Amino acid sequence: MRQNDPNPAPIPAPNPAWASTLRADAVDAIGRTPLLLLRPGGGAPVYAKLELANPYGMKDRVAKQSILAARADGTLREGGLVVESSSGTLAMGVALVGGYLGHPVHIVTDPRMDAITKAKLAALGATLDVVPAMTANGWQSARLERLRAVMAANPGAFWPRQYDNPQNPAAYEALAAELTAELPRVDVLVGPVGSGGSLCGTARALRRANPGLRVVAVDAAGSVIFGQPDEPRRLQSGLGNSLVPANVDFSVIDEVHWLSDREAFAATLELAARETVFAGNSSGSAYVVARWLAARLGPSATVVVIFPDRGDRYAHTIYDPAYRAAHGLTDLRPPVAPRRIGLADTAESWSYATLGREREYA
């Protein structure tokens, strides 16, 4: 129980079905992540779904769903090669699931991949293929061009295709089921958007039990997903895109928030300092948006925010004062509030726009 809190938010009763921590194998260890009630900040309680508590991060779910489905329908044969494009967490999930099930794994990435992730992938036996330069649509297009060349040279190889494979959003039906089992109601779901699978897949499934659910996407300034001009040299990773993935289902999203690099870094440091959660900038951005929304809702509402990945791979960027100084990111202060803009306007600092049901915040 929190000290000096006259109106603590209700803590859900433990679910007996999840009381055991026993997992049958490394693949079974994916999912059933903790749900953390964040410190009160006024307004509605905020619950953080700690997807960073998966073995390597949230996208372990995608790797598990995609690879198991491909094995089941014969697309991926026993011992077949698995190839994917990733600069971080999906690479780890594919290496975990593919490697455990006996598949060689080939990861196409770019120079932004951090040394910690490279070391983990090497330890898990994955082949790392680093593209040297951007092409027409930034790093994503460079990686995809290289990936297609690898696929052409390896007939029968399987590509999980995180950007357009329906197994990506399908993987998050289990996340929605976990939330439904733990919480009597969810009013607002906040999550970062990169491939679109986690937020859209969770939202579609969660709305079946919560028809009034409001879905809030969190993106990076300089990402093209919601029509912003592309800035491929943005410093944020783990959310945003230089392409518009097919798995982004705009019909389920009501609102989008964009944060600048400065704001995202400051929010991530605030998450670590206030909640003692060492996470990546996608979690930091989602955190500050969820807190802002919760402060404008009544205490009877429930806000859930998704935290995708740990801060390990940001140790030499977000969490490194020398890196921040080199990029002009000193004197960081947590962002306070966004400004409302239209979808056709450019978001240079924390801004939000509505896509679906209108909602005015006090």
Short mmCIF file of C-alpha atoms in Angstrom, two decimals:
data_model
loop_
_atom_site.label_atom_id
_atom_site.label_comp_id
_atom_site.label_asym_id
_atom_site.label_seq_id
_atom_site.Cartn_x
_atom_site.Cartn_y
_atom_site.Cartn_z
CA MET A 1 0.00 0.00 0.00
CA ARG A 2 1.28 3.46 -0.86
CA GLN A 3 2.05 5.88 1.93
CA ASN A 4 -0.01 9.09 2.26
CA ASP A 5 -2.48 8.06 -0.42
CA PRO A 6 -6.05 8.74 0.82
CA ASN A 7 -7.71 7.27 -2.28
CA PRO A 8 -5.61 4.40 -3.56
CA ALA A 9 -6.70 2.85 -6.85
CA PRO A 10 -8.14 -0.66 -6.56
CA ILE A 11 -5.58 -3.42 -7.01
CA PRO A 12 -6.99 -6.37 -8.99
CA ALA A 13 -7.15 -9.71 -7.21
CA PRO A 14 -4.55 -12.23 -8.38
CA ASN A 15 -5.75 -14.58 -11.10
CA PRO A 16 -5.37 -18.15 -9.82
CA ALA A 17 -4.73 -19.47 -13.34
CA TRP A 18 -1.56 -17.38 -13.50
CA ALA A 19 -0.38 -18.00 -9.96
CA SER A 20 2.28 -20.49 -11.07
CA THR A 21 5.52 -19.14 -12.54
CA LEU A 22 6.39 -22.50 -14.11
CA ARG A 23 6.91 -22.38 -17.90
CA ALA A 24 7.29 -25.51 -20.02
CA ASP A 25 10.12 -24.12 -22.19
CA ALA A 26 11.67 -20.89 -23.47
CA VAL A 27 8.85 -20.27 -25.94
CA ASP A 28 6.22 -20.78 -23.26
CA ALA A 29 7.98 -18.11 -21.17
CA ILE A 30 6.60 -15.47 -23.55
CA GLY A 31 3.50 -13.62 -22.37
CA ARG A 32 1.58 -13.42 -19.08
CA THR A 33 3.49 -10.25 -18.22
CA PRO A 34 2.98 -8.17 -15.02
CA LEU A 35 0.42 -5.38 -14.79
CA LEU A 36 1.83 -2.53 -12.71
CA LEU A 37 -0.30 0.12 -10.99
CA LEU A 38 1.68 3.33 -11.41
CA ARG A 39 2.06 5.98 -8.73
CA PRO A 40 -1.03 8.19 -8.44
CA GLY A 41 -0.90 11.45 -10.35
CA GLY A 42 -4.48 12.62 -9.98
CA GLY A 43 -7.49 11.55 -11.98
CA ALA A 44 -7.77 7.99 -13.25
CA PRO A 45 -5.48 5.14 -12.15
CA VAL A 46 -2.91 4.07 -14.75
CA TYR A 47 -1.90 0.44 -15.16
CA ALA A 48 1.27 -0.32 -17.11
CA LYS A 49 1.41 -3.60 -19.00
CA LEU A 50 5.07 -4.53 -18.60
CA GLU A 51 5.70 -6.15 -21.96
CA LEU A 52 9.36 -5.40 -21.28
CA ALA A 53 9.18 -8.33 -18.82
CA ASN A 54 9.01 -10.82 -21.69
CA PRO A 55 12.34 -12.64 -22.15
CA TYR A 56 13.52 -9.98 -24.64
CA GLY A 57 10.58 -7.59 -25.03
CA MET A 58 7.08 -7.21 -26.40
CA LYS A 59 7.83 -8.48 -29.89
CA ASP A 60 8.64 -11.91 -28.51
CA ARG A 61 4.87 -12.38 -28.84
CA VAL A 62 5.01 -11.64 -32.58
CA ALA A 63 7.91 -14.01 -33.15
CA LYS A 64 6.13 -16.78 -31.25
CA GLN A 65 2.81 -16.33 -33.06
CA SER A 66 4.31 -15.96 -36.54
CA ILE A 67 6.81 -18.82 -36.34
CA LEU A 68 4.42 -21.30 -34.68
CA ALA A 69 1.71 -20.49 -37.27
CA ALA A 70 4.17 -20.92 -40.14
CA ARG A 71 5.35 -24.26 -38.76
CA ALA A 72 1.75 -25.40 -38.34
CA ASP A 73 0.69 -24.59 -41.92
CA GLY A 74 3.90 -25.85 -43.54
CA THR A 75 5.20 -22.46 -44.67
CA LEU A 76 8.24 -22.99 -42.42
CA ARG A 77 9.68 -26.47 -42.62
CA GLU A 78 11.74 -28.23 -39.98
CA GLY A 79 15.17 -26.63 -39.87
CA GLY A 80 14.20 -23.94 -42.39
CA LEU A 81 15.83 -20.51 -42.42
CA VAL A 82 14.00 -17.59 -40.73
CA VAL A 83 14.84 -14.10 -42.08
CA GLU A 84 13.61 -10.81 -40.63
CA SER A 85 14.31 -7.08 -40.81
CA SER A 86 14.70 -5.48 -37.39
CA SER A 87 16.79 -2.93 -35.54
CA GLY A 88 16.00 -4.31 -32.10
CA THR A 89 13.37 -6.23 -30.20
CA LEU A 90 11.79 -8.33 -32.98
CA ALA A 91 15.25 -9.59 -33.88
CA MET A 92 15.63 -10.90 -30.34
CA GLY A 93 12.22 -12.56 -30.36
CA VAL A 94 12.92 -14.28 -33.69
CA ALA A 95 16.33 -15.45 -32.44
CA LEU A 96 14.70 -16.79 -29.27
CA VAL A 97 11.81 -18.67 -30.87
CA GLY A 98 13.51 -19.65 -34.12
CA GLY A 99 16.71 -20.72 -32.44
CA TYR A 100 14.95 -22.70 -29.71
CA LEU A 101 12.92 -24.58 -32.33
CA GLY A 102 16.00 -25.45 -34.39
CA HIS A 103 15.84 -22.83 -37.15
CA PRO A 104 18.84 -20.81 -38.33
CA VAL A 105 18.02 -17.09 -38.02
CA HIS A 106 19.24 -14.31 -40.33
CA ILE A 107 18.61 -10.74 -39.13
CA VAL A 108 18.90 -7.79 -41.52
CA THR A 109 19.53 -4.61 -39.56
CA ASP A 110 21.18 -1.19 -39.81
CA PRO A 111 23.96 0.68 -37.99
CA ARG A 112 21.55 1.96 -35.33
CA MET A 113 21.48 -1.46 -33.65
CA ASP A 114 23.19 -1.14 -30.29
CA ALA A 115 26.13 -3.23 -29.08
CA ILE A 116 24.09 -4.97 -26.36
CA THR A 117 21.52 -6.30 -28.84
CA LYS A 118 24.30 -7.39 -31.21
CA ALA A 119 25.95 -9.32 -28.37
CA LYS A 120 22.67 -11.01 -27.43
CA LEU A 121 21.95 -12.01 -31.03
CA ALA A 122 25.45 -13.43 -31.45
CA ALA A 123 25.05 -15.42 -28.22
CA LEU A 124 21.76 -16.86 -29.52
CA GLY A 125 23.44 -17.92 -32.76
CA ALA A 126 21.75 -15.49 -35.17
CA THR A 127 23.48 -14.20 -38.31
CA LEU A 128 23.64 -10.40 -38.38
CA ASP A 129 23.50 -8.61 -41.75
CA VAL A 130 24.02 -4.82 -41.43
CA VAL A 131 23.04 -2.57 -44.37
CA PRO A 132 25.61 0.21 -44.88
CA ALA A 133 23.41 3.14 -45.93
CA MET A 134 19.83 4.43 -46.22
CA THR A 135 17.93 4.17 -49.49
CA ALA A 136 14.91 6.10 -50.79
CA ASN A 137 12.72 5.62 -47.70
CA GLY A 138 15.36 5.58 -45.00
CA TRP A 139 16.70 2.62 -43.08
CA GLN A 140 13.51 0.55 -43.36
CA SER A 141 13.64 0.51 -47.16
CA ALA A 142 17.36 -0.28 -47.14
CA ARG A 143 16.78 -3.26 -44.85
CA LEU A 144 13.81 -4.54 -46.85
CA GLU A 145 15.76 -4.38 -50.11
CA ARG A 146 18.55 -6.43 -48.55
CA LEU A 147 16.07 -8.86 -47.00
CA ARG A 148 14.48 -9.57 -50.39
CA ALA A 149 17.91 -10.37 -51.79
CA VAL A 150 18.53 -12.83 -48.94
CA MET A 151 15.12 -14.45 -49.53
CA ALA A 152 15.84 -14.80 -53.26
CA ALA A 153 19.12 -16.55 -52.48
CA ASN A 154 17.45 -18.94 -50.01
CA PRO A 155 14.33 -20.57 -51.51
CA GLY A 156 12.03 -21.86 -48.80
CA ALA A 157 13.18 -19.33 -46.21
CA PHE A 158 10.46 -17.85 -43.99
CA TRP A 159 10.01 -14.12 -43.45
CA PRO A 160 7.67 -13.24 -40.52
CA ARG A 161 6.86 -9.90 -42.25
CA GLN A 162 6.06 -7.87 -39.15
CA TYR A 163 4.68 -4.95 -41.15
CA ASP A 164 1.90 -6.81 -43.00
CA ASN A 165 1.57 -10.33 -41.59
CA PRO A 166 -1.83 -10.62 -39.82
CA GLN A 167 -0.15 -12.90 -37.29
CA ASN A 168 1.50 -9.77 -35.85
CA PRO A 169 -1.72 -8.16 -34.52
CA ALA A 170 -3.14 -11.64 -33.82
CA ALA A 171 -0.30 -12.19 -31.35
CA TYR A 172 -1.74 -9.49 -29.11
CA GLU A 173 -5.13 -11.11 -28.61
CA ALA A 174 -3.43 -12.91 -25.73
CA LEU A 175 -2.32 -9.57 -24.25
CA ALA A 176 -5.90 -8.30 -24.43
CA ALA A 177 -7.13 -11.50 -22.75
CA GLU A 178 -4.63 -10.97 -19.93
CA LEU A 179 -5.92 -7.43 -19.40
CA THR A 180 -9.55 -8.55 -19.48
CA ALA A 181 -8.84 -11.23 -16.87
CA GLU A 182 -7.12 -8.73 -14.55
CA LEU A 183 -9.26 -5.59 -14.89
CA PRO A 184 -13.06 -5.28 -14.74
CA ARG A 185 -13.00 -2.49 -17.35
CA VAL A 186 -10.54 -0.57 -19.54
CA ASP A 187 -11.56 2.90 -20.71
CA VAL A 188 -8.38 4.10 -22.42
CA LEU A 189 -5.58 2.10 -24.05
CA VAL A 190 -2.32 3.95 -24.76
CA GLY A 191 0.49 2.40 -26.79
CA PRO A 192 3.37 3.21 -29.12
CA VAL A 193 3.04 2.50 -32.84
CA GLY A 194 5.79 1.17 -35.10
CA SER A 195 4.58 -1.84 -37.09
CA GLY A 196 1.02 -1.30 -35.80
CA GLY A 197 0.57 -4.83 -34.52
CA SER A 198 0.67 -4.34 -30.75
CA LEU A 199 -1.69 -1.39 -30.39
CA CYS A 200 -4.14 -2.35 -33.14
CA GLY A 201 -4.21 -6.05 -32.28
CA THR A 202 -4.69 -5.38 -28.58
CA ALA A 203 -7.33 -2.71 -29.25
CA ARG A 204 -9.45 -4.86 -31.58
CA ALA A 205 -9.55 -7.73 -29.10
CA LEU A 206 -9.99 -5.51 -26.04
CA ARG A 207 -12.94 -3.67 -27.57
CA ARG A 208 -14.94 -6.88 -27.63
CA ALA A 209 -15.15 -6.65 -23.83
CA ASN A 210 -14.90 -2.83 -23.68
CA PRO A 211 -16.98 -1.36 -26.55
CA GLY A 212 -16.42 2.21 -25.32
CA LEU A 213 -12.63 1.84 -25.32
CA ARG A 214 -10.66 4.89 -26.46
CA VAL A 215 -7.43 3.99 -28.27
CA VAL A 216 -4.53 6.44 -28.19
CA ALA A 217 -1.48 5.94 -30.39
CA VAL A 218 1.95 7.35 -29.50
CA ASP A 219 4.32 8.19 -32.35
CA ALA A 220 7.60 10.04 -32.90
CA ALA A 221 7.79 13.46 -34.51
CA GLY A 222 9.29 12.82 -37.94
CA SER A 223 7.49 9.47 -38.43
CA VAL A 224 5.26 9.16 -41.51
CA ILE A 225 2.68 6.74 -40.06
CA PHE A 226 0.03 9.41 -39.46
CA GLY A 227 0.98 11.67 -42.34
CA GLN A 228 3.89 13.64 -40.86
CA PRO A 229 6.92 14.54 -43.01
CA ASP A 230 9.70 11.95 -42.74
CA GLU A 231 12.78 12.68 -40.66
CA PRO A 232 14.88 9.51 -41.00
CA ARG A 233 17.62 10.93 -38.72
CA ARG A 234 15.33 11.17 -35.71
CA LEU A 235 16.94 9.74 -32.59
CA GLN A 236 13.96 7.81 -31.25
CA SER A 237 13.70 4.10 -31.96
CA GLY A 238 11.19 1.41 -31.07
CA LEU A 239 8.29 3.46 -32.45
CA GLY A 240 7.62 5.48 -35.58
CA ASN A 241 8.39 4.49 -39.16
CA SER A 242 9.55 5.81 -42.50
CA LEU A 243 6.92 3.60 -44.15
CA VAL A 244 3.21 3.12 -43.42
CA PRO A 245 2.85 -0.55 -42.40
CA ALA A 246 -0.25 -2.45 -43.52
CA ASN A 247 -0.74 -3.63 -39.91
CA VAL A 248 -1.58 -0.09 -38.78
CA ASP A 249 -5.40 -0.22 -38.63
CA PHE A 250 -6.43 3.43 -38.50
CA SER A 251 -10.07 2.44 -37.98
CA VAL A 252 -9.40 1.33 -34.38
CA ILE A 253 -7.34 4.40 -33.37
CA ASP A 254 -9.10 7.46 -31.97
CA GLU A 255 -6.18 9.76 -31.25
CA VAL A 256 -2.44 10.10 -31.93
CA HIS A 257 0.27 11.91 -29.96
CA TRP A 258 3.69 12.83 -31.35
CA LEU A 259 6.71 13.65 -29.17
CA SER A 260 10.04 15.14 -30.22
CA ASP A 261 13.36 13.46 -29.43
CA ARG A 262 13.95 15.89 -26.57
CA GLU A 263 10.52 15.21 -25.04
CA ALA A 264 10.77 11.44 -25.51
CA PHE A 265 14.19 11.28 -23.85
CA ALA A 266 13.02 13.46 -20.96
CA ALA A 267 9.89 11.33 -20.48
CA THR A 268 11.96 8.13 -20.45
CA LEU A 269 14.29 9.50 -17.79
CA GLU A 270 11.25 10.60 -15.77
CA LEU A 271 9.78 7.09 -16.00
CA ALA A 272 12.98 5.66 -14.54
CA ALA A 273 13.23 8.31 -11.81
CA ARG A 274 9.56 8.32 -10.73
CA GLU A 275 8.48 4.71 -11.29
CA THR A 276 11.90 2.97 -11.19
CA VAL A 277 11.10 1.39 -14.58
CA PHE A 278 14.21 1.23 -16.78
CA ALA A 279 12.69 1.29 -20.25
CA GLY A 280 13.13 2.47 -23.82
CA ASN A 281 11.85 5.72 -25.27
CA SER A 282 8.68 4.13 -26.66
CA SER A 283 7.68 3.34 -23.08
CA GLY A 284 8.73 6.78 -21.88
CA SER A 285 6.62 8.55 -24.48
CA ALA A 286 3.60 6.33 -23.82
CA TYR A 287 4.04 6.92 -20.08
CA VAL A 288 3.83 10.72 -20.26
CA VAL A 289 0.83 10.56 -22.60
CA ALA A 290 -1.00 8.12 -20.30
CA ARG A 291 -0.36 10.31 -17.25
CA TRP A 292 -1.61 13.40 -19.07
CA LEU A 293 -4.79 11.62 -20.17
CA ALA A 294 -5.39 10.12 -16.71
CA ALA A 295 -5.17 13.54 -15.07
CA ARG A 296 -8.07 14.67 -17.24
CA LEU A 297 -10.32 11.70 -16.48
CA GLY A 298 -12.27 10.91 -13.34
CA PRO A 299 -11.06 8.40 -10.73
CA SER A 300 -13.64 5.86 -11.90
CA ALA A 301 -11.97 5.53 -15.31
CA THR A 302 -9.16 3.04 -16.01
CA VAL A 303 -6.16 3.76 -18.23
CA VAL A 304 -3.82 1.04 -19.51
CA VAL A 305 -0.47 1.86 -21.11
CA ILE A 306 1.81 -0.60 -22.89
CA PHE A 307 5.54 -0.54 -22.07
CA PRO A 308 7.26 -2.49 -24.88
CA ASP A 309 10.96 -2.83 -24.10
CA ARG A 310 13.66 -2.48 -21.48
CA GLY A 311 16.28 0.26 -21.41
CA ASP A 312 19.30 -1.99 -21.95
CA ARG A 313 19.80 -1.07 -25.59
CA TYR A 314 19.54 2.62 -24.77
CA ALA A 315 22.30 2.56 -22.14
CA HIS A 316 24.68 4.42 -24.47
CA THR A 317 22.09 6.83 -25.88
CA ILE A 318 19.14 7.96 -23.75
CA TYR A 319 20.82 7.07 -20.47
CA ASP A 320 24.27 8.42 -21.44
CA PRO A 321 24.86 12.09 -20.51
CA ALA A 322 27.72 12.36 -23.04
CA TYR A 323 25.48 11.15 -25.88
CA ARG A 324 22.71 13.54 -24.88
CA ALA A 325 25.17 16.45 -24.73
CA ALA A 326 26.58 15.57 -28.15
CA HIS A 327 23.06 15.81 -29.59
CA GLY A 328 22.09 19.01 -27.80
CA LEU A 329 19.78 17.22 -25.39
CA THR A 330 20.89 18.76 -22.12
CA ASP A 331 18.70 20.28 -19.39
CA LEU A 332 15.92 17.79 -20.12
CA ARG A 333 12.63 18.43 -18.37
CA PRO A 334 9.55 16.20 -18.51
CA PRO A 335 7.05 17.55 -21.06
CA VAL A 336 3.98 19.09 -19.45
CA ALA A 337 1.15 19.07 -22.00
CA PRO A 338 0.53 18.71 -25.73
CA ARG A 339 -1.04 21.15 -28.16
CA ARG A 340 -3.90 20.06 -30.34
CA ILE A 341 -3.30 20.15 -34.10
CA GLY A 342 -4.93 18.87 -37.26
CA LEU A 343 -3.67 15.76 -39.03
CA ALA A 344 -2.38 17.97 -41.86
CA ASP A 345 -0.28 20.08 -39.45
CA THR A 346 3.36 19.32 -38.63
CA ALA A 347 4.14 18.18 -35.09
CA GLU A 348 7.49 19.60 -34.01
CA SER A 349 6.87 19.17 -30.28
CA TRP A 350 4.34 17.19 -28.23
CA SER A 351 1.08 17.46 -30.17
CA TYR A 352 -2.05 15.41 -30.63
CA ALA A 353 -4.79 15.00 -33.20
CA THR A 354 -8.00 12.98 -33.31
CA LEU A 355 -8.84 10.35 -35.91
CA GLY A 356 -12.13 8.95 -34.67
CA ARG A 357 -14.45 9.79 -31.82
CA GLU A 358 -13.87 13.34 -30.62
CA ARG A 359 -12.90 13.94 -27.02
CA GLU A 360 -12.23 17.26 -25.35
CA TYR A 361 -9.85 17.36 -22.40
CA ALA A 362 -10.12 19.93 -19.66
#
